[in-house]
XYZ file of C-alpha atoms in Angstrom:
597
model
C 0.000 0.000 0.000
C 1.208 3.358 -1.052
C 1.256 5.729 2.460
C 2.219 8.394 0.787
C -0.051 8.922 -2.012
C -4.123 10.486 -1.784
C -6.201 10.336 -5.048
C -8.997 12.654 -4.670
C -11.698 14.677 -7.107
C -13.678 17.853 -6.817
C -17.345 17.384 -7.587
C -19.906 20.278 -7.255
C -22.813 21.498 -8.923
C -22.311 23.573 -11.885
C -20.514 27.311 -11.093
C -20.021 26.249 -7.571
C -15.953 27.185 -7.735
C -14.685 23.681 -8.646
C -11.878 24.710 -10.955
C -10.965 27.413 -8.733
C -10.269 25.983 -5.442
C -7.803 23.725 -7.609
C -5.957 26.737 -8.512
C -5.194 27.035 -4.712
C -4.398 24.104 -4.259
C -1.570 24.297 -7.075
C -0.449 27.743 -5.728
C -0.758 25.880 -1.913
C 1.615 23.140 -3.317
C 3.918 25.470 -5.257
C 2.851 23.571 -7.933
C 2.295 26.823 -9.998
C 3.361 30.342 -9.189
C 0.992 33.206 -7.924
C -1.371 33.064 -10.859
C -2.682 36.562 -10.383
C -5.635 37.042 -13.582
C -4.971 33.553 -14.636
C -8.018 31.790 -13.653
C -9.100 28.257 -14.174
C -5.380 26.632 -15.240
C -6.751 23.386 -15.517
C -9.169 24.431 -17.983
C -6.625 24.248 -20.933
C -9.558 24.011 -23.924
C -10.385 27.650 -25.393
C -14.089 27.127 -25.385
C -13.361 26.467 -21.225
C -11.982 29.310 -20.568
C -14.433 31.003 -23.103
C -17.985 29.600 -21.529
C -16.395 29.212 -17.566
C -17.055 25.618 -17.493
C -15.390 23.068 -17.391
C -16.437 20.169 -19.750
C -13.767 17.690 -19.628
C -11.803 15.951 -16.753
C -8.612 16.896 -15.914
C -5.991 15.215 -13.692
C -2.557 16.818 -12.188
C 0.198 15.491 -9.324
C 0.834 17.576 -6.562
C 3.521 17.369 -4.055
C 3.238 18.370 -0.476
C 4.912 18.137 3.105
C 2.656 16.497 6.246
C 3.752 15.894 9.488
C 4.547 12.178 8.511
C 6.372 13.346 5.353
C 6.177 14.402 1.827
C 3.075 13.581 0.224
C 2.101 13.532 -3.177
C -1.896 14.455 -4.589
C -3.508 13.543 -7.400
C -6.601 15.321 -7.911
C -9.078 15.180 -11.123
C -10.983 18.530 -11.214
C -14.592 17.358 -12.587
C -17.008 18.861 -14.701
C -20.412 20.072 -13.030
C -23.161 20.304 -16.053
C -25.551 17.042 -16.224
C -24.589 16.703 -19.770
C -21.009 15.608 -18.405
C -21.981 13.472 -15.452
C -19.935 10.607 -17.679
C -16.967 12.462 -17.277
C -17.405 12.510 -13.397
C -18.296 8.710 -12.967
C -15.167 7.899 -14.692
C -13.302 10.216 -12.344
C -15.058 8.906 -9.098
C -13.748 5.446 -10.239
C -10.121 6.888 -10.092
C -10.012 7.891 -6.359
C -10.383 7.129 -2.842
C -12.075 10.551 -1.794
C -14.037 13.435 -2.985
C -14.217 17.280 -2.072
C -17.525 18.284 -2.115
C -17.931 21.692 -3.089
C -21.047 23.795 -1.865
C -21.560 27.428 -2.980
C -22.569 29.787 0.155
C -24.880 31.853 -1.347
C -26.743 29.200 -3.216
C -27.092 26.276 -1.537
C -27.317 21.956 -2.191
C -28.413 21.748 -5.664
C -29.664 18.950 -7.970
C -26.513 18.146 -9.760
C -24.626 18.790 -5.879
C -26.681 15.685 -4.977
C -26.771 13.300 -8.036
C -22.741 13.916 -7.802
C -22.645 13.184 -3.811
C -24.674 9.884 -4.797
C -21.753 8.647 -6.947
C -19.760 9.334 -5.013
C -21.293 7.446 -1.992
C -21.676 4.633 -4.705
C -17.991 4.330 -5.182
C -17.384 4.398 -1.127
C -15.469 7.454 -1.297
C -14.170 9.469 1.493
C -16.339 12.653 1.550
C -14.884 16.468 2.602
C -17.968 18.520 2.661
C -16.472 22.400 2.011
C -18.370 25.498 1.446
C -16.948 27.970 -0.868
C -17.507 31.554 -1.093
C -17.948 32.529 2.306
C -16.512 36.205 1.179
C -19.343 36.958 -0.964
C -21.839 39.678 0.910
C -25.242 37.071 0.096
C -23.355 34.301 1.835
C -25.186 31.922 3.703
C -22.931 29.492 5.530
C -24.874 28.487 8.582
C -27.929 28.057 6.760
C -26.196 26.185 3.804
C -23.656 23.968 6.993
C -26.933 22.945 8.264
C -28.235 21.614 4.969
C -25.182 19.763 4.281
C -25.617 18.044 8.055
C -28.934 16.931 6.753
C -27.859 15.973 3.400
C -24.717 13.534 4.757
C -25.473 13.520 8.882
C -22.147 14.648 9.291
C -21.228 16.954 12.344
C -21.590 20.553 11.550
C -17.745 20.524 12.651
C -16.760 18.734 9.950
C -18.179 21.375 7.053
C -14.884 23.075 6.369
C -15.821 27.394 4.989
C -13.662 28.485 2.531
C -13.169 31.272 -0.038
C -11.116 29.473 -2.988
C -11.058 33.371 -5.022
C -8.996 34.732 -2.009
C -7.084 31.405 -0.431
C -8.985 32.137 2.834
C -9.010 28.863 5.178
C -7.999 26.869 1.975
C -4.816 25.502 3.873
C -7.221 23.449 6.650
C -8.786 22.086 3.121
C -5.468 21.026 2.513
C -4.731 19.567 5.663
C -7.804 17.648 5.654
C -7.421 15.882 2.715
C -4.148 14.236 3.411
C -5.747 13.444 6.934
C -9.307 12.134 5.516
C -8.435 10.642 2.581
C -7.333 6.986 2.785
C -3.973 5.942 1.081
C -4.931 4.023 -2.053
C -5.041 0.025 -1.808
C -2.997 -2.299 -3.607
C 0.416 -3.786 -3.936
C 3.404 -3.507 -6.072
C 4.130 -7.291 -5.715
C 1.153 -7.958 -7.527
C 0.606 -8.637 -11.323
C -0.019 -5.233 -13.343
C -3.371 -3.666 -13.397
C -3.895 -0.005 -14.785
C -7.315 1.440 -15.173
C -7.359 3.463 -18.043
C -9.575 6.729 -17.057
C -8.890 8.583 -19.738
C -7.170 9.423 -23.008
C -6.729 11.957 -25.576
C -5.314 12.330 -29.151
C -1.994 13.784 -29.869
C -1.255 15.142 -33.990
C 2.352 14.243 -33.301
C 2.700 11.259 -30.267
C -0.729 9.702 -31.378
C -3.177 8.058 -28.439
C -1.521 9.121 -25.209
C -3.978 7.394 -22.672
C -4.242 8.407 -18.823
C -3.896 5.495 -16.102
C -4.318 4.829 -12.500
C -1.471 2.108 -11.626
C -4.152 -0.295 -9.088
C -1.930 -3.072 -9.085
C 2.131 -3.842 -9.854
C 4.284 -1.350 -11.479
C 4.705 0.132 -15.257
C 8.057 1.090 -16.729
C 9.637 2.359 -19.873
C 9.961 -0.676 -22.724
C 7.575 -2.852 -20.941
C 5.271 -5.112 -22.793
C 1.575 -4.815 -22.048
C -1.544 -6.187 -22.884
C -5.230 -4.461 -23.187
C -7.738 -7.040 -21.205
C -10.653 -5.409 -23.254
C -9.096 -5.849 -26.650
C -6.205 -8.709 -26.328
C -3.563 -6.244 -28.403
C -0.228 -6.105 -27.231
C 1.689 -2.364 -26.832
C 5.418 -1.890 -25.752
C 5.661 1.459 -23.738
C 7.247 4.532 -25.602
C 6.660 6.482 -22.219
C 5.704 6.719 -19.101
C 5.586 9.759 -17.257
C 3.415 11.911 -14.385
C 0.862 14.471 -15.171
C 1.731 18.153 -13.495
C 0.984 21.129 -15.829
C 2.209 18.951 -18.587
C 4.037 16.033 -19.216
C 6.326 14.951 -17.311
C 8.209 11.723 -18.399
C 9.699 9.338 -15.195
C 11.032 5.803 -14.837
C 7.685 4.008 -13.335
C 4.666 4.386 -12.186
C 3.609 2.006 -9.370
C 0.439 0.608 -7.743
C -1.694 3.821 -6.411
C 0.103 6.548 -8.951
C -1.847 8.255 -11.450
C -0.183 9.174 -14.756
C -0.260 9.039 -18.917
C 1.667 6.291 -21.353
C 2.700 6.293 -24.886
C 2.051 3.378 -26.710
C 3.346 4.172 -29.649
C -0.355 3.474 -31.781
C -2.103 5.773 -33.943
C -5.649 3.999 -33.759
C -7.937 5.825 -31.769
C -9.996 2.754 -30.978
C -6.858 1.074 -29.153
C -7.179 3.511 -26.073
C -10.601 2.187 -24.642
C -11.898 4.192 -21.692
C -12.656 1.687 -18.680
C -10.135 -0.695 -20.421
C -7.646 -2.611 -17.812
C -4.033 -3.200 -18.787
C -1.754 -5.967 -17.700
C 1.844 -7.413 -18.997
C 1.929 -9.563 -21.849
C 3.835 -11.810 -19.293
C 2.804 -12.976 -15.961
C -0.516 -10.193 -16.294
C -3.643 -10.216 -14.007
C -6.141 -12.893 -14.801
C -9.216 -10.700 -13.866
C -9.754 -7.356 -15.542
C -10.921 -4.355 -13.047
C -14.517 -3.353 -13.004
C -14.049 -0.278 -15.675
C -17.258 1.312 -16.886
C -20.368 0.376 -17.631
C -21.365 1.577 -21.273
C -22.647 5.240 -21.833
C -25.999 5.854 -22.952
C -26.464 8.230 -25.781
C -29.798 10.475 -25.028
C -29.930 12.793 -27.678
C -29.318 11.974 -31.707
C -28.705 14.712 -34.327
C -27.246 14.200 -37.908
C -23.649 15.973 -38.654
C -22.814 16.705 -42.206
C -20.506 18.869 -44.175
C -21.048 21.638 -45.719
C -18.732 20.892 -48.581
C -19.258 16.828 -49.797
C -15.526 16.639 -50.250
C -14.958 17.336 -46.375
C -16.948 13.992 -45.744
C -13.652 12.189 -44.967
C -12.341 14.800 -42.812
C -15.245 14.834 -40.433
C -14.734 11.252 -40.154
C -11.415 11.946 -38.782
C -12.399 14.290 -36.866
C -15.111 12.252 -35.285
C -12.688 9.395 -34.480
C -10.230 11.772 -32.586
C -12.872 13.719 -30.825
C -14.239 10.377 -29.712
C -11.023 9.281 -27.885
C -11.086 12.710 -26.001
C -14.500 12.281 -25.432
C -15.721 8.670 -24.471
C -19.468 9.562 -24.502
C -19.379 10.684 -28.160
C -20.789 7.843 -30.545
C -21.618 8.159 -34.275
C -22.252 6.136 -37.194
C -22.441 7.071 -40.989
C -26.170 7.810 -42.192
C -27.389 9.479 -45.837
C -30.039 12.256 -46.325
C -31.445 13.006 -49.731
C -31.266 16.741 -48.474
C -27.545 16.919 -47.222
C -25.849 13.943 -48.457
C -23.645 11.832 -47.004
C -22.792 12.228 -43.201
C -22.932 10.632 -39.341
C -25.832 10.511 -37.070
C -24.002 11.136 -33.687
C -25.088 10.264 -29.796
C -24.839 12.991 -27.307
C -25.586 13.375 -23.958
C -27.417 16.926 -23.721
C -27.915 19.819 -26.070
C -25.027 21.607 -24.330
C -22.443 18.258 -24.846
C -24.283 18.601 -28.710
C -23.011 22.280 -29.032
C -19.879 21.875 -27.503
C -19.116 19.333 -30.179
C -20.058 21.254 -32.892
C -18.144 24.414 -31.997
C -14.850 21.627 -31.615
C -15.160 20.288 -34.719
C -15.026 23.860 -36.478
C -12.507 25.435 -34.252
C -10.202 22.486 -34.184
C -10.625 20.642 -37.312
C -11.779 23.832 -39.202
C -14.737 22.088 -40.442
C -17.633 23.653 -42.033
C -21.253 21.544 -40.606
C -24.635 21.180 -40.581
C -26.365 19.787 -37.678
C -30.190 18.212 -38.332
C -32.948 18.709 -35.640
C -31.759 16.633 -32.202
C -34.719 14.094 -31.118
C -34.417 11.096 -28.899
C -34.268 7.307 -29.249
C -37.834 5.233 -29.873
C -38.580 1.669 -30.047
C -41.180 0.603 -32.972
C -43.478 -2.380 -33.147
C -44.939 -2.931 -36.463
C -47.427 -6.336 -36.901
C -45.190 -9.711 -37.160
C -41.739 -7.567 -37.063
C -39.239 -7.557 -33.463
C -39.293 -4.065 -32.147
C -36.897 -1.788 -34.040
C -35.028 1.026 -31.885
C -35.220 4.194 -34.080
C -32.816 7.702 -33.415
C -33.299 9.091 -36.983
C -37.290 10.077 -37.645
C -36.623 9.839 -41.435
C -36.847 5.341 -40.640
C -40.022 6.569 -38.459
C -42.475 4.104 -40.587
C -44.699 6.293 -42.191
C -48.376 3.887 -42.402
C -50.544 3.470 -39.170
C -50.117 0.064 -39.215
C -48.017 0.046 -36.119
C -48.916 -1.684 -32.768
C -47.125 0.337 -30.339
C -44.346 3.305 -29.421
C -41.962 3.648 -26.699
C -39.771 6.571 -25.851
C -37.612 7.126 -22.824
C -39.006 8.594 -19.781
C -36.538 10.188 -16.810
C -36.834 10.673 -13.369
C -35.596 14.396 -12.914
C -35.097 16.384 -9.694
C -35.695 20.382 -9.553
C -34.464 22.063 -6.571
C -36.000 25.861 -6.462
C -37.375 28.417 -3.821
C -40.573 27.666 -3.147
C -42.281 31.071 -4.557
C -40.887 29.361 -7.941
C -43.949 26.248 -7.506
C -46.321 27.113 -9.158
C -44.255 27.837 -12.474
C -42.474 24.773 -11.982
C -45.828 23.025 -12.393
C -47.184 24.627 -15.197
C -44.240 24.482 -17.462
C -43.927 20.643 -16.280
C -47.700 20.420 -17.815
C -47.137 21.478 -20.868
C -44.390 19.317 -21.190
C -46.294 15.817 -20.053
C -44.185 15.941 -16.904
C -45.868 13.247 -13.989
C -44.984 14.202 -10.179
C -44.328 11.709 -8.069
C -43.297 14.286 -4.628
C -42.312 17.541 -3.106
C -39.850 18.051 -0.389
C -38.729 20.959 1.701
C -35.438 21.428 2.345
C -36.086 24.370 4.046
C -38.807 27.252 4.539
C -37.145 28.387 1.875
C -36.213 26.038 -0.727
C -37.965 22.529 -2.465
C -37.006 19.646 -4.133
C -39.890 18.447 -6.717
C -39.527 15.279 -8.100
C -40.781 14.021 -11.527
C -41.016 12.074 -14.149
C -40.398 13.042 -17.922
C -40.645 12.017 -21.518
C -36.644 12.562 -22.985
C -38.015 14.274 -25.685
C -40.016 17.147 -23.732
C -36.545 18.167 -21.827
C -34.027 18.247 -24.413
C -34.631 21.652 -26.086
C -34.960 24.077 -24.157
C -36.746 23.085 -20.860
C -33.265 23.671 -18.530
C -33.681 27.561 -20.460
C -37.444 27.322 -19.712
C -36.968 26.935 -16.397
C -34.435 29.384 -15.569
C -36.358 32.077 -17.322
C -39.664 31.101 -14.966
C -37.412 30.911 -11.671
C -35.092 34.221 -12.444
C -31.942 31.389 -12.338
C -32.969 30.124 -8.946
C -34.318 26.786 -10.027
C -31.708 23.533 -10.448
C -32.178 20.617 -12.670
C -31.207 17.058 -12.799
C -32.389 13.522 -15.060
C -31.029 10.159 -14.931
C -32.872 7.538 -17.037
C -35.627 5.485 -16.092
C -37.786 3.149 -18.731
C -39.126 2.942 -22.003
C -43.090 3.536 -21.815
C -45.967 3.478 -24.587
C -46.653 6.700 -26.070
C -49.189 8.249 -29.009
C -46.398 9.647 -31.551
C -46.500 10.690 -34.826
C -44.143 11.650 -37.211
C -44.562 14.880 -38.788
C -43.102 15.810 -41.958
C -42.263 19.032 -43.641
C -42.736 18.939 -47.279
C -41.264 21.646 -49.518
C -43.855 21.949 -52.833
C -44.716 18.842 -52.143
C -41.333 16.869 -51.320
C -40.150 16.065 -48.048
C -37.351 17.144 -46.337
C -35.790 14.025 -44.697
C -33.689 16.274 -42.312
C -36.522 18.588 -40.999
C -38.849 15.289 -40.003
C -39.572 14.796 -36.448
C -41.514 12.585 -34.019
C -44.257 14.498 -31.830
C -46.874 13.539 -29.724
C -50.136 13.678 -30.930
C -51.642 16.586 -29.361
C -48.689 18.472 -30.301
C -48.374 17.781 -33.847
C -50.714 20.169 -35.337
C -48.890 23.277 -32.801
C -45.474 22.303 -33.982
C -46.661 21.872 -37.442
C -47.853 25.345 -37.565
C -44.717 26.750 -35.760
C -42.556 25.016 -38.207
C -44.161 26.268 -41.248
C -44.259 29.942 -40.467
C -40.427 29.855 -39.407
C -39.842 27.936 -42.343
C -41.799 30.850 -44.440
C -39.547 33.646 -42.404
C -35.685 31.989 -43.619
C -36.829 30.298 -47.416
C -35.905 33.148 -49.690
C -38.539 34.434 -51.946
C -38.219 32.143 -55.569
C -39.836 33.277 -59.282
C -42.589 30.681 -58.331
C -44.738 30.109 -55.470
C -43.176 27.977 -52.343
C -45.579 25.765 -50.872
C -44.791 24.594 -46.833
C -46.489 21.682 -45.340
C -46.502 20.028 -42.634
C -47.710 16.204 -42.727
C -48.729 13.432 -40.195
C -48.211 10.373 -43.111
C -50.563 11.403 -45.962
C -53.096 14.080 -43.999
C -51.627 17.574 -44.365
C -52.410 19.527 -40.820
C -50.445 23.045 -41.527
C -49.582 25.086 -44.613
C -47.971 28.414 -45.517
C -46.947 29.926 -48.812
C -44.266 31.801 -49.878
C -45.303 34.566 -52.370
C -43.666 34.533 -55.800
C -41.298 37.157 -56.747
C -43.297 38.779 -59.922
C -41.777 40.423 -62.711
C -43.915 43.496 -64.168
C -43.953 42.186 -67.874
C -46.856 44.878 -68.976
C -44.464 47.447 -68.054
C -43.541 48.162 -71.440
C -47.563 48.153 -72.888
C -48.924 51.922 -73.198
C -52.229 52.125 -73.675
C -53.547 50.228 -76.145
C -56.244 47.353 -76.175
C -56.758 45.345 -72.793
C -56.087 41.730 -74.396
C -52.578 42.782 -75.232
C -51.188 42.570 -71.241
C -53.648 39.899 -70.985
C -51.859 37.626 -73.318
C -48.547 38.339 -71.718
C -49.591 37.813 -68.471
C -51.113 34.320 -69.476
C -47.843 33.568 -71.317
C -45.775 34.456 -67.577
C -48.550 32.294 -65.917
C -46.944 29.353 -68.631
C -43.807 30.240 -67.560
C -43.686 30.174 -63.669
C -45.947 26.477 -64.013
C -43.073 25.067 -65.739
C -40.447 26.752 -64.084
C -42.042 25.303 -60.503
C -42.064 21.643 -62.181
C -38.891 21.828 -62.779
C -37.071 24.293 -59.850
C -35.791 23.506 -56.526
C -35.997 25.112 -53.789
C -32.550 25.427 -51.645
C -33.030 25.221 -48.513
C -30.320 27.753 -46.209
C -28.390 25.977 -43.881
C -30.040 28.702 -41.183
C -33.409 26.781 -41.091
C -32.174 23.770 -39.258
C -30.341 25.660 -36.622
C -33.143 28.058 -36.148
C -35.626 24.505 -36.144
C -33.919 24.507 -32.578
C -34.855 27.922 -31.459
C -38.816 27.190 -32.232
C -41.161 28.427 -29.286
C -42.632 25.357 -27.871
């Protein structure tokens, strides 16, 4: 067993001061220097630093002196949005304790307990700490007192902090190497690494992060993945500080990166376990269990030639990002492309905005929906994430979509907006709680579908940013849905299809149309918009015709004159609409998103 070692995490809700309190711990270690307006080190990615999130995981070694000696800390700073609750599972699974971060002013929050649940799950070692104490709306008694309830902890044991100025940050410190238990494990023992992590480097290839369980790992040594059976020799080995920091081994408890030398993404698994080729471990460790994809949206490019590209892209975002999947689909509309999984909308935009920043790619991204299950007479049930396979006849026995069990914590003048906008959105409640006289937890249950475009927006607006939110699956349940197609003059548009409930389809139908009628531009024929549950048309707009004044040049002069030249432009713009097509600007499927619902 490794006495000198702690592996620890920082999980919070979202904006709670996560990433900052790990900038004073590196300035507490002398890891980094005074960092002055640096903010957020750990967040390395531009659109971090840009948003104030952080949206991937990131681990760093810290050294420090105790009573009993120098120790050394490895802390993974954790993302706090539900949409990367993957990201912190896979952390959780990397350490023996957890800091949990509370913000004074605000309070426990939904994601603050669906993170503390994990974390109990993985029999961590749990530092309750309350950050910004400094701030003039701070609440710590109040907010102490809910964390009592929330772990039945002594109110002693809350530790108040201020991470922006370093105040009381050093008893944090203190109490980690005191509370958190030395990891388990021997170096006698056959090699086990867990591989946590991994990310894709243009010049060293796969460079894949590992916690050392079991044995030891050195430069040159052979190893095996238990996952795939492929064997690697080691290129490197080395700690993670600010970078990389190459070293002779890594033993059982250490957490670090290694080179293997390969240039296939799909050799890095996350969750995998590695052993030596020689003399390994017969049982792999526990890993991960398989992440579940909630929300599907087609990716194309722009350009058709860029198809391979994105490809490429898509492989090496996928090795930085473990919850992305994607496989290649067609639309008659855009061509040839990949209908990706995603987490969230947010994890959805955030991988948009990397592929063009990073890969420099030019996309289009189709309307997001969720995955169904289809039963259709004397067929198994079919699962379905693109609505353009939505069978179009009404010869189908049953639908299922995915329903979650979601948590909103909100002061309790917020209820009765909370229960509206759940209404319109086919929400079920199943309880109310008060955590305080001043604050509630409502518990429901939701279809996927009526949560993934803009209800977390929705409910902000209604609660002036009071309210928090929080889903984890639940089941598959029988629904009445439709699929509703928008045809352009009559043809439909693959990409713009989308399954509704029933007693929606004829609102969103509508709502479709006329946005559709604001971003088409204005042809030399008329436009015709529909929208269409299978053959029954239930919404319709037109855009006008642009019309050219061909009488300008008659003066006077007998009436049947202009009439004949109108008649012969009538000829005209019939033939012309028979044969034209109507372009569709890549603006109408992002702006499909911002449709009031």
């Amino acid at each position: 067993m490794s006495r000198n070692i702690r592996n620890f995490c920082i999980i919070a809700h979202i904006d709670h001061g996560k990433s900052t309190i790990a900038d004073r711990l590196l300035e507490l270690t002398g890891t980094v220097q005074a960092l002055g307006d640096r903010k957020q080190v750990l967040d390395d990615m531009e659109l971090e630093q840009e948003r104030g999130i952080t949206i991937k995981a990131h681990a760093i070694t810290m050294q420090v002196q105790s009573k009993d000696g120098p120790v050394t800390l490895n802390l993974i700073d954790t993302p706090g949005h539900v949409d990367f609750s993957y990201e912190v599972s896979r952390s959780l699974a990397a350490c023996e304790g957890a800091i949990l971060v509370v913000d004074s002013a605000q309070g426990v929050e939904a994601q603050t307990i669906s993170n503390l649940y994990q974390a109990i799950a993985a029999d961590l070692e749990i530092i309750p700490v309350i950050n910004k104490i400094d701030l003039p709306n701070a609440q710590p008694e109040q907010v102490t007192m809910q964390i009592v309830e929330l772990l039945g902890c002594d109110p002693d044991e809350v530790i108040p902090i201020s991470a922006k100025t370093g105040e009381n940050c050093e008893a944090l410190l203190e109490r980690i190497v005191e509370a958190v238990p030395p990891p388990p494990g021997e170096v006698e023992q056959p090699l086990r690494a867990l591989v946590f992590d991994s990310i894709y480097d243009n010049y060293r290839g796969a460079l894949t992060y590992i916690r050392v369980m079991e044995g030891r790992l050195h430069k040159g040594q052979k190893i095996r993945s238990m996952h795939s059976g492929k064997h690697f020799q080691i290129d490197e080995v080395g700690r993670l500080v600010l970078g990389r920091k190459p070293c002779e081994e890594l033993k059982a408890g250490e957490v670090g990166y290694l080179i293997l030398g390969t240039k296939d993404v799909k050799d890095a698994k996350v969750g995998d376990t590695l052993t030596t080729v020689s003399e390994g471990a017969e049982e792999a460790l526990e890993g991960y269990a398989d992440v579940k994809p909630m929300v599907f949206s087609g990716v194309y490019p722009v350009k058709a030639e860029d198809y391979e590209e994105l490809r490429d892209a898509l492989s090496k975002l996928c090795l930085n990002d473990a919850s992305l999947v994607y496989e290649p689909e067609t639309s008659l509309a855009l061509g040839f492309g990949f209908r990706c999984g995603f987490l969230g909308l947010l994890h959805m935009e955030i991988i948009q905005e990397r592929l063009e920043r990073e890969y420099g790619l030019d996309i289009i991204t189709t309307m997001p929906n969720v995955k169904y299950r289809v039963k259709q007479p004397g067929e198994e049930e079919a699962e379905i994430s693109n609505p353009a396979e939505y069978p179009r006849n009404e010869k189908i026995e049953y639908v299922l979509e995915p329903y979650v069990k979601a948590q909103i914590i909100a002061p309790t003048e917020y209820i009765g907006n909370i229960m509206k906008l759940a209404m319109e959105r086919r929400g079920i409640t199943t309880g109310t709680e008060y955590i305080d006289t001043t604050r509630a937890t409502l518990h429901y249950e939701f279809p996927l579908a009526e949560i993934v475009f803009d209800f977390y927006d929705r409910l902000k607006s209604n609660t002036r940013g009071y309210a928090s939110f929080d889903y984890e699956y639940m089941e598959y349940r029988r629904s009445k849905l439709k699929r509703l197609d928008i045809l352009i003059n009559g043809d439909p548009v693959d990409s713009l299809s989308m399954i509704v409930h029933e007693e929606k389809a004829w609102e969103w139908g509508n709502k479709m149309c006329i946005k559709l009628k604001e971003l088409i531009p204005r042809q030399m024929f008329e436009v015709a918009i529909q929208g269409a549950l299978g053959t029954k048309v239930i919404s319709r707009t037109t855009v006008k015709a642009l019309r050219k004044n061909v009488t300008a040049k008659c003066y006077g002069g007998d009436i049947s004159r202009k009439r004949k030249l109108l008649e012969k432009q009538k000829e005209g713009k019939k033939r012309m609409k028979q044969v034209g097509r109507v372009e569709i600007p890549q603006d109408a499927f992002m702006a499909m998103l911002k449709v009031e619902r």
